CSV table of C-alpha atoms in Angstrom, one decimal:
chain,number,residue,atom,x,y,z
A,1,MET,CA,10.4,-13.3,-12.6
A,2,LYS,CA,10.7,-11.0,-9.6
A,3,THR,CA,10.2,-11.5,-5.9
A,4,VAL,CA,7.5,-9.0,-4.8
A,5,LEU,CA,6.6,-8.3,-1.2
A,6,ILE,CA,3.2,-6.7,-0.6
A,7,THR,CA,2.1,-5.4,2.8
A,8,GLY,CA,-1.6,-5.3,3.6
A,9,ALA,CA,-2.1,-8.0,1.0
A,10,SER,CA,-5.3,-9.7,2.4
A,11,SER,CA,-7.8,-7.2,1.0
A,12,GLY,CA,-8.3,-4.1,-1.2
A,13,ILE,CA,-5.5,-2.7,-3.3
A,14,GLY,CA,-3.0,-5.1,-1.7
A,15,LEU,CA,-5.0,-8.2,-2.7
A,16,SER,CA,-5.5,-6.8,-6.2
A,17,CYS,CA,-1.7,-6.2,-6.4
A,18,ALA,CA,-1.1,-9.8,-5.3
A,19,ARG,CA,-3.3,-11.2,-8.1
A,20,LYS,CA,-1.9,-8.8,-10.8
A,21,PHE,CA,1.7,-9.6,-10.0
A,22,ALA,CA,0.9,-13.3,-9.8
A,23,GLU,CA,-0.6,-13.1,-13.3
A,24,ASN,CA,2.6,-11.4,-14.4
A,25,GLY,CA,4.5,-14.6,-13.3
A,26,ASP,CA,6.2,-13.1,-10.2
A,27,ARG,CA,6.7,-14.9,-6.9
A,28,LEU,CA,5.0,-13.3,-3.9
A,29,ILE,CA,5.7,-12.6,-0.2
A,30,LEU,CA,2.3,-11.5,1.2
A,31,THR,CA,2.0,-9.9,4.6
A,32,ALA,CA,-1.1,-8.9,6.6
A,33,ARG,CA,-2.6,-9.2,10.1
A,34,ASN,CA,-5.4,-11.5,9.1
A,35,SER,CA,-4.0,-15.0,8.9
A,36,GLN,CA,-7.3,-16.6,7.7
A,37,LYS,CA,-7.5,-14.2,4.7
A,38,LEU,CA,-3.8,-14.7,3.9
A,39,THR,CA,-4.3,-18.4,3.9
A,40,GLN,CA,-7.2,-18.1,1.5
A,41,ILE,CA,-5.3,-16.0,-1.0
A,42,GLU,CA,-2.2,-18.2,-0.6
A,43,GLU,CA,-4.3,-21.3,-1.5
A,44,GLU,CA,-6.0,-19.4,-4.4
A,45,LEU,CA,-2.7,-18.4,-6.0
A,46,LYS,CA,-0.8,-21.6,-5.3
A,47,ALA,CA,-3.6,-23.5,-7.1
A,48,LYS,CA,-2.6,-21.4,-10.2
A,49,GLY,CA,1.0,-22.4,-9.9
A,50,VAL,CA,2.2,-19.2,-8.2
A,51,ASP,CA,5.1,-19.3,-5.6
A,52,VAL,CA,3.7,-17.7,-2.5
A,53,LEU,CA,5.1,-17.1,1.0
A,54,THR,CA,2.8,-15.5,3.7
A,55,LEU,CA,3.9,-13.6,6.8
A,56,VAL,CA,1.4,-12.7,9.5
A,57,PHE,CA,2.3,-9.5,11.3
A,58,ASP,CA,1.2,-6.0,11.8
A,59,VAL,CA,3.5,-3.4,10.3
A,60,ARG,CA,3.0,-1.3,13.4
A,61,ASP,CA,4.9,-4.0,15.3
A,62,ARG,CA,8.5,-3.3,14.5
A,63,GLU,CA,9.8,-6.3,16.4
A,64,ALA,CA,7.5,-8.7,14.6
A,65,ALA,CA,8.2,-7.2,11.2
A,66,THR,CA,12.0,-7.4,11.9
A,67,LEU,CA,11.8,-11.0,13.0
A,68,ALA,CA,9.8,-12.0,9.9
A,69,ILE,CA,12.0,-10.3,7.4
A,70,GLU,CA,15.3,-11.3,9.0
A,71,ASN,CA,14.2,-14.9,9.1
A,72,LEU,CA,13.1,-15.2,5.5
A,73,PRO,CA,14.3,-18.4,3.9
A,74,LYS,CA,17.4,-17.7,1.9
A,75,GLU,CA,15.6,-18.3,-1.4
A,76,TRP,CA,13.1,-15.6,-0.6
A,77,SER,CA,15.6,-13.1,0.9
A,78,GLU,CA,16.3,-11.0,-2.2
A,79,ILE,CA,13.3,-8.9,-2.7
A,80,ASP,CA,13.0,-7.1,-6.0
A,81,VAL,CA,9.8,-5.1,-5.4
A,82,LEU,CA,8.4,-3.8,-2.2
A,83,VAL,CA,4.8,-2.6,-2.3
A,84,ASN,CA,4.2,-0.6,0.8
A,85,ASN,CA,0.4,-0.8,0.7
A,86,ALA,CA,-0.7,-1.3,4.3
A,87,GLY,CA,-2.6,1.7,5.5
A,88,LEU,CA,-6.0,3.0,6.6
A,89,ALA,CA,-8.1,6.0,7.4
A,90,LEU,CA,-10.1,6.2,10.6
A,91,GLY,CA,-12.8,8.8,11.3
A,92,LEU,CA,-13.9,11.9,9.5
A,93,GLU,CA,-14.3,14.3,12.4
A,94,PRO,CA,-12.9,17.9,12.7
A,95,GLU,CA,-9.4,17.9,14.0
A,96,TYR,CA,-10.4,19.4,17.4
A,97,GLU,CA,-12.9,16.5,17.9
A,98,GLY,CA,-10.7,13.6,16.6
A,99,CYS,CA,-10.0,10.4,18.4
A,100,LEU,CA,-6.5,10.1,19.7
A,101,ASP,CA,-6.4,6.4,19.3
A,102,ASP,CA,-7.5,6.6,15.7
A,103,TRP,CA,-4.7,9.2,15.1
A,104,GLU,CA,-2.1,6.9,16.6
A,105,THR,CA,-3.2,3.9,14.6
A,106,MET,CA,-3.1,5.9,11.3
A,107,ILE,CA,0.3,7.4,12.1
A,108,ASP,CA,1.8,4.1,13.3
A,109,THR,CA,0.5,2.2,10.2
A,110,ASN,CA,0.7,4.8,7.4
A,111,ILE,CA,4.0,6.4,8.3
A,112,LYS,CA,5.9,4.3,10.8
A,113,GLY,CA,4.9,1.0,9.3
A,114,LEU,CA,6.0,2.1,5.9
A,115,LEU,CA,9.3,3.3,7.3
A,116,THR,CA,9.9,0.1,9.1
A,117,MET,CA,9.4,-2.0,6.0
A,118,THR,CA,11.6,0.4,3.9
A,119,ARG,CA,14.3,0.2,6.5
A,120,LEU,CA,14.3,-3.6,6.6
A,121,ILE,CA,14.2,-4.2,2.9
A,122,VAL,CA,15.9,-1.4,1.0
A,123,PRO,CA,19.5,-2.0,2.3
A,124,GLY,CA,19.5,-5.3,0.5
A,125,MET,CA,18.4,-3.5,-2.7
A,126,VAL,CA,21.2,-1.0,-2.3
A,127,GLU,CA,23.7,-3.8,-1.8
A,128,ARG,CA,22.5,-5.5,-5.0
A,129,ASP,CA,22.1,-2.2,-6.8
A,130,CYS,CA,18.6,-3.1,-8.0
A,131,GLY,CA,15.0,-2.9,-6.7
A,132,HIS,CA,11.8,-1.0,-6.7
A,133,ILE,CA,9.8,0.5,-3.9
A,134,ILE,CA,6.1,1.3,-4.7
A,135,ASN,CA,4.4,3.3,-2.0
A,136,ILE,CA,0.6,3.5,-2.0
A,137,GLY,CA,-0.1,7.1,-1.2
A,138,SER,CA,-3.3,9.1,-1.9
A,139,VAL,CA,-4.7,12.1,-3.5
A,140,ALA,CA,-5.3,13.1,0.2
A,141,GLY,CA,-1.5,13.7,0.4
A,142,ASP,CA,-1.8,16.6,-2.1
A,143,ALA,CA,-4.3,18.7,-0.1
A,144,ALA,CA,-6.4,18.3,3.0
A,145,TYR,CA,-10.1,17.9,2.7
A,146,ALA,CA,-12.9,18.3,5.4
A,147,GLY,CA,-12.4,15.8,8.2
A,148,GLY,CA,-9.3,14.3,6.6
A,149,ASN,CA,-6.8,16.2,8.7
A,150,VAL,CA,-4.6,13.5,10.2
A,151,TYR,CA,-5.1,10.9,7.4
A,152,CYS,CA,-4.2,13.6,4.8
A,153,ALA,CA,-1.1,14.4,6.9
A,154,THR,CA,0.0,10.8,6.9
A,155,LYS,CA,-0.4,10.6,3.1
A,156,ALA,CA,1.5,13.9,2.7
A,157,ALA,CA,4.2,12.2,4.7
A,158,VAL,CA,4.2,9.2,2.3
A,159,LYS,CA,4.8,11.6,-0.6
A,160,ALA,CA,7.7,13.3,1.3
A,161,LEU,CA,9.2,10.0,2.3
A,162,SER,CA,8.9,8.7,-1.3
A,163,ASP,CA,10.6,11.8,-2.7
A,164,GLY,CA,13.3,11.7,0.0
A,165,LEU,CA,14.0,8.0,-0.7
A,166,ARG,CA,14.2,8.6,-4.4
A,167,ILE,CA,16.9,11.3,-3.7
A,168,ASP,CA,18.8,8.9,-1.4
A,169,VAL,CA,19.0,6.1,-3.9
A,170,ALA,CA,19.5,8.3,-7.0
A,171,ASN,CA,23.1,7.0,-7.2
A,172,THR,CA,21.8,3.4,-7.6
A,173,SER,CA,19.6,1.6,-10.0
A,174,ILE,CA,16.7,1.5,-7.5
A,175,ARG,CA,13.4,3.1,-8.5
A,176,VAL,CA,10.8,4.7,-6.2
A,177,THR,CA,7.2,5.1,-7.2
A,178,ASN,CA,4.4,6.9,-5.2
A,179,LEU,CA,0.9,5.9,-6.4
A,180,LYS,CA,-1.8,8.4,-5.3
A,181,PRO,CA,-5.3,6.9,-5.7
A,182,GLY,CA,-8.5,8.9,-5.4
A,183,LEU,CA,-11.9,7.3,-4.7
A,184,VAL,CA,-11.3,3.5,-4.7
A,185,GLU,CA,-14.2,1.2,-3.7
A,186,THR,CA,-12.6,-1.3,-1.3
A,187,ASN,CA,-13.2,-1.9,2.4
A,188,PHE,CA,-11.4,1.5,3.0
A,189,SER,CA,-14.6,3.5,3.9
A,190,ASN,CA,-16.0,0.6,6.0
A,191,ILE,CA,-12.9,0.7,8.1
A,192,ARG,CA,-12.9,4.5,8.2
A,193,PHE,CA,-16.4,4.5,9.6
A,194,HIS,CA,-15.7,1.7,12.1
A,195,GLY,CA,-18.0,-0.9,10.3
A,196,ASP,CA,-20.9,1.5,9.5
A,197,THR,CA,-21.7,-0.1,6.1
A,198,SER,CA,-24.5,2.3,5.2
A,199,ARG,CA,-22.3,5.3,5.8
A,200,ALA,CA,-19.5,3.7,3.8
A,201,ALA,CA,-21.7,2.9,0.9
A,202,ASN,CA,-22.7,6.6,0.6
A,203,VAL,CA,-19.1,7.5,-0.2
A,204,TYR,CA,-19.5,5.8,-3.6
A,205,LYS,CA,-23.0,6.9,-4.5
A,206,GLY,CA,-23.5,8.7,-7.8
A,207,ILE,CA,-20.0,8.1,-9.2
A,208,THR,CA,-18.2,5.1,-10.7
A,209,PRO,CA,-15.2,4.8,-8.4
A,210,LEU,CA,-11.9,3.2,-9.1
A,211,THR,CA,-11.3,-0.4,-8.1
A,212,GLY,CA,-8.3,-2.1,-6.5
A,213,ASP,CA,-7.5,-3.6,-9.8
A,214,ASP,CA,-7.2,-0.2,-11.4
A,215,ILE,CA,-4.5,0.7,-8.9
A,216,ALA,CA,-2.8,-2.7,-9.2
A,217,ASP,CA,-2.6,-2.2,-13.0
A,218,VAL,CA,-0.6,1.0,-12.5
A,219,ALA,CA,1.7,-0.6,-10.0
A,220,LEU,CA,2.4,-3.5,-12.3
A,221,PHE,CA,3.0,-1.0,-15.2
A,222,ALA,CA,5.5,0.9,-13.1
A,223,SER,CA,7.3,-2.3,-12.1
A,224,ASN,CA,7.5,-3.5,-15.7
A,225,ALA,CA,8.8,-0.3,-17.2
A,226,PRO,CA,12.3,-0.5,-18.7
A,227,ALA,CA,15.1,-0.3,-16.3
A,228,HIS,CA,16.0,3.3,-17.3
A,229,VAL,CA,12.4,4.5,-16.7
A,230,GLN,CA,11.3,5.5,-13.2
A,231,ILE,CA,7.6,6.2,-12.8
A,232,ALA,CA,8.1,8.6,-9.9
A,233,GLU,CA,4.5,9.6,-9.1
A,234,VAL,CA,1.0,8.8,-10.5
A,235,LEU,CA,-2.2,10.5,-9.5
A,236,ILE,CA,-5.2,8.1,-10.3
A,237,LEU,CA,-8.7,9.5,-10.1
A,238,ALA,CA,-12.2,8.5,-11.0
A,239,THR,CA,-13.4,10.3,-14.1
A,240,HIS,CA,-15.8,12.5,-12.2
A,241,GLN,CA,-13.3,13.3,-9.4
A,242,ALA,CA,-11.0,16.3,-9.8
A,243,SER,CA,-9.3,16.3,-6.4
A,244,GLY,CA,-9.6,14.9,-3.0
A,245,SER,CA,-12.6,17.1,-2.3
A,246,VAL,CA,-14.1,17.8,-5.7
A,247,ILE,CA,-16.4,14.9,-6.7
A,248,VAL,CA,-19.3,15.3,-9.1
A,249,ARG,CA,-22.1,12.8,-8.4
A,250,LYS,CA,-24.8,12.0,-10.9
């Protein structure tokens, strides 16, 4: 049984990861901004006999994140798997028309939030010479697509940070995995379009997209690989998607 910390665990891929790791018999530390949703998933999993600890904070808030992690109960303090899932896209405008506030939110969450959690948790893994960091990147990190500009840049950063961390811990038994999903039907597009549900629904028309469970399955597989096997990077696309910008709709 492992202790698994998942950020952004109240919805989407993070919620799917929580349920999959729970089914695997692991104990969970779940973090998110939405306390009500966290309480709901905590109650759901505890009813199934899963050990769950919830922490309410925004990964953009370094002080709050530090306080939460440094004050973990002793029995929860040794984290075996960190799933850096918290992230989002906002807007799909040309770079010269983009919203500065949206850019700041994406950079602070997707890059700086990931770095904060990594900095807080990985030293303990290094000290124990064991652990696994699973970063949720994106196909968007491989190449930019129209309107993706800053979001694509943040996911390119996730790839670079994953690769850099893997180099930094190569002398240890720690593993680093970068998962790069393509089109996944969650609340991702609804958030990107600031609650415009009809525009969000159009993203998935004419194609069977991936689900959060599909990505969680890969995360769990990587976590359960033998200790000498490091699943460094996985690109996961819908069958009729060839890249971030090539999608065949039928």
